[in-house]
Amino acid sequence: MKITNEIVEKHGLKPEEFEIIKKLLKREPNLLELGVFSAMWNEHCSYKSSRIHLKKLFTKGKRVIQGPGENAGVIDIGDDDAIIFKIESHNHPSYIEPYQGAATGVGGILRDVFTMGARPIALLNSIHFGDPKHPKTKSLLNGVVSGIGGYGNCIGIPTVAGETKFNETYNENILVNAMAVGHAKKDKIFYSKAKGINKSVVYVGSKTGRDGIHGASMASAEFDENSDEKKPTVQVGDPFTEKLLMEACLELMKDNSIISIQDMGAAGLTSSSVEMASKGSLGIELHLDKVPCREENMTPYEMMLSESQERMLIILEDGKENAAKRIFDKWDLDFVVIGKTTDTNNLTLKYKNNIVGEIPIEALASKAPIYDRKWIKKKPQKNKIDLKNLKKIKIEDALINILSSPNHSNKSWITNQYDQMVMCDTAQKSGSDAAIIRIHNKDKAIAISVDSSANYCKSFPLTGGKQIVCENWRNLIAVGAKPIAITNCLNFGNPENQEIMGEFAECLEGIKEACKFLNYPVVSGNVSFYNGTNKKNIHPTPVIGGVGLINKLSKPLNHKFKKENSFLLLIGKTFGHLEQSCFLKENYSIDLGMPPEINLLNEKNNGESLLQLINEDLVLSSHDVSNGGLITTLSEMSLSSLYGAKINKPKKLTNLINYFFGEDQARYVIEIEPHNFTKVEKILKNNDIFFENIGYTQEEYFEIEGELKISTKELFKINNRWYNNY
């Protein structure tokens, strides 16, 4: 077949990239080879627009065993235990077919974790939808939530934390980011780097079908009015088969049979084989007529580009094939030797004893294009909001509008669809700052959380990037965990747009600065570009997934008020920053101005001081102050417990709206026993930490002196109002 410009374009390649391919091959590729290049050179697999910027991230740390570049990141939590974790996007498939798109997103991230030898212990998600009134939002929301729950519940991994947000920017391009966390022993971590010549390359798992062909390429292009036609490129998941595959792989991993292992995710057999060979500086030969297929007359092209789920590629030590096959036979899974490693440094594809494709590995990997795209630096917004010109609103009414809004209403109707307690190690599930998972049969635990702040990142990406790292860090601190490392999922629009590329570059700079200052390294992640439809791009939405360590788990710490007449302290200074705030968005539909300033020194000192208080058992409950400001934080603490609070008016900041709704950073609310106040005061003053005694807990009513008084039962009804009417 003659490769025309139209065929090249359909494969997501640019004419100049096709010319590079011809030079690398010293000939024109055939259709199969073009498909392989398309899979490996698309944005989703090659990171060609982001790699230059990703190299700048802070990725090193004393507890980092494996940073970016593998299937998932690995950190040391002591006692020869390791935590393996990663977050990835499945945005485009979930918009086209929400149930299967979300379900296979969960399946894919689980394979990234157990392929490295870890038993998955927790799932999290960050899902973003358009305006709730948009005609597609409700069905997309229901489909995605059902897909996440359907896959996670069936495979038996608890879904313990996450976030669900709504904004019109996602009307035509929703975001579905899934995170998986696993536990392994440090001496039993497996990698994807191939080693040795003439080693067996083994296909295991489900059979290959035609689902998912060109899925990675679809994720590397914008949607248009014909996006529904891309449904054939959405994979179909089977969580029951994934459960069998996970158990078979973990059983095989108990001995020394495996040289390397790689899941067949985006770009399927193509990416898994090329990545293994590239990392090992080897060649690989595949006999495609041996690939187990579930459909008749599949071509080599379809086999190489299929993204059928629940499949892995393994390279085995000599003589281990029969023993390994017995394990996969027991679990009723395919196990077929489909090739071998070679010293040719080529990807050699054979079908019925004929060579149907041969490409140098480096042409697919290290020689893939790397773009240093032009970008525009974001200028600070000068829009100043004068509250005096806005229609006056009572504090009570403003709070009700926030608590009854889609973004701040009770989300238990979503989380209740997920099994959060399976495996019996969930010490604290969704609804607090972070979930807590006990390390099985031990008294230590990890805390995990996911966070995003698209409005901050849109208004000023550099500050937004810093803020989302800091908020994630605070969420772990608030439950008593020492933050260790993060994974990130970087969701952006079209990188060929200089403004979008500027948002990406500056968000990453902010993430880097915050991670470095807080000693909070990035160990894994994913970039998702081209999130947009018909040239309309989403807001920049980096999602941060953080993991922290609790060395001794006596009792989980959360943000529920614990008793009556406790003292409430606000740690950190309040300046009353209202630009980009929930107060303005939910009460006036205003999203102008700059995000709140990020003082990294204050973030570090305030957080570490709170951790000291928690470790000395001086804190009953704690909650970081973020979206919605102090009053929303206090309301959430009351809603979680049905204890109320009586809050004093501030002595210095006279504007009550600014004080209670301002979104200044580096702040926490803590509940303490009155008799511990002197001890707490001494520690905070010794650490030079600003704090205020703002009130106390009480029964039945949430109250601000002279301004509002709402019963806790009424507050609960308000917080459930949006869902009950949706």
Short mmCIF file of C-alpha atoms in Angstrom, two decimals, residues 647-656 659-660 692 704-705:
data_model
loop_
_atom_site.label_atom_id
_atom_site.label_comp_id
_atom_site.label_asym_id
_atom_site.label_seq_id
_atom_site.Cartn_x
_atom_site.Cartn_y
_atom_site.Cartn_z
CA ILE A 647 -16.73 31.55 66.63
CA ASN A 648 -15.59 34.96 67.82
CA LYS A 649 -15.43 38.01 65.59
CA PRO A 650 -11.86 38.87 64.62
CA LYS A 651 -10.11 41.61 66.56
CA LYS A 652 -7.91 42.98 63.77
CA LEU A 653 -9.36 42.34 60.30
CA THR A 654 -12.55 44.40 60.41
CA ASN A 655 -14.09 43.22 57.13
CA LEU A 656 -15.88 40.02 58.16
CA TYR A 659 -11.84 37.29 57.22
CA PHE A 660 -14.25 34.38 56.98
CA GLU A 692 -5.47 32.73 66.99
CA ILE A 704 -20.55 33.30 64.51
CA GLU A 705 -20.85 35.92 67.19
#
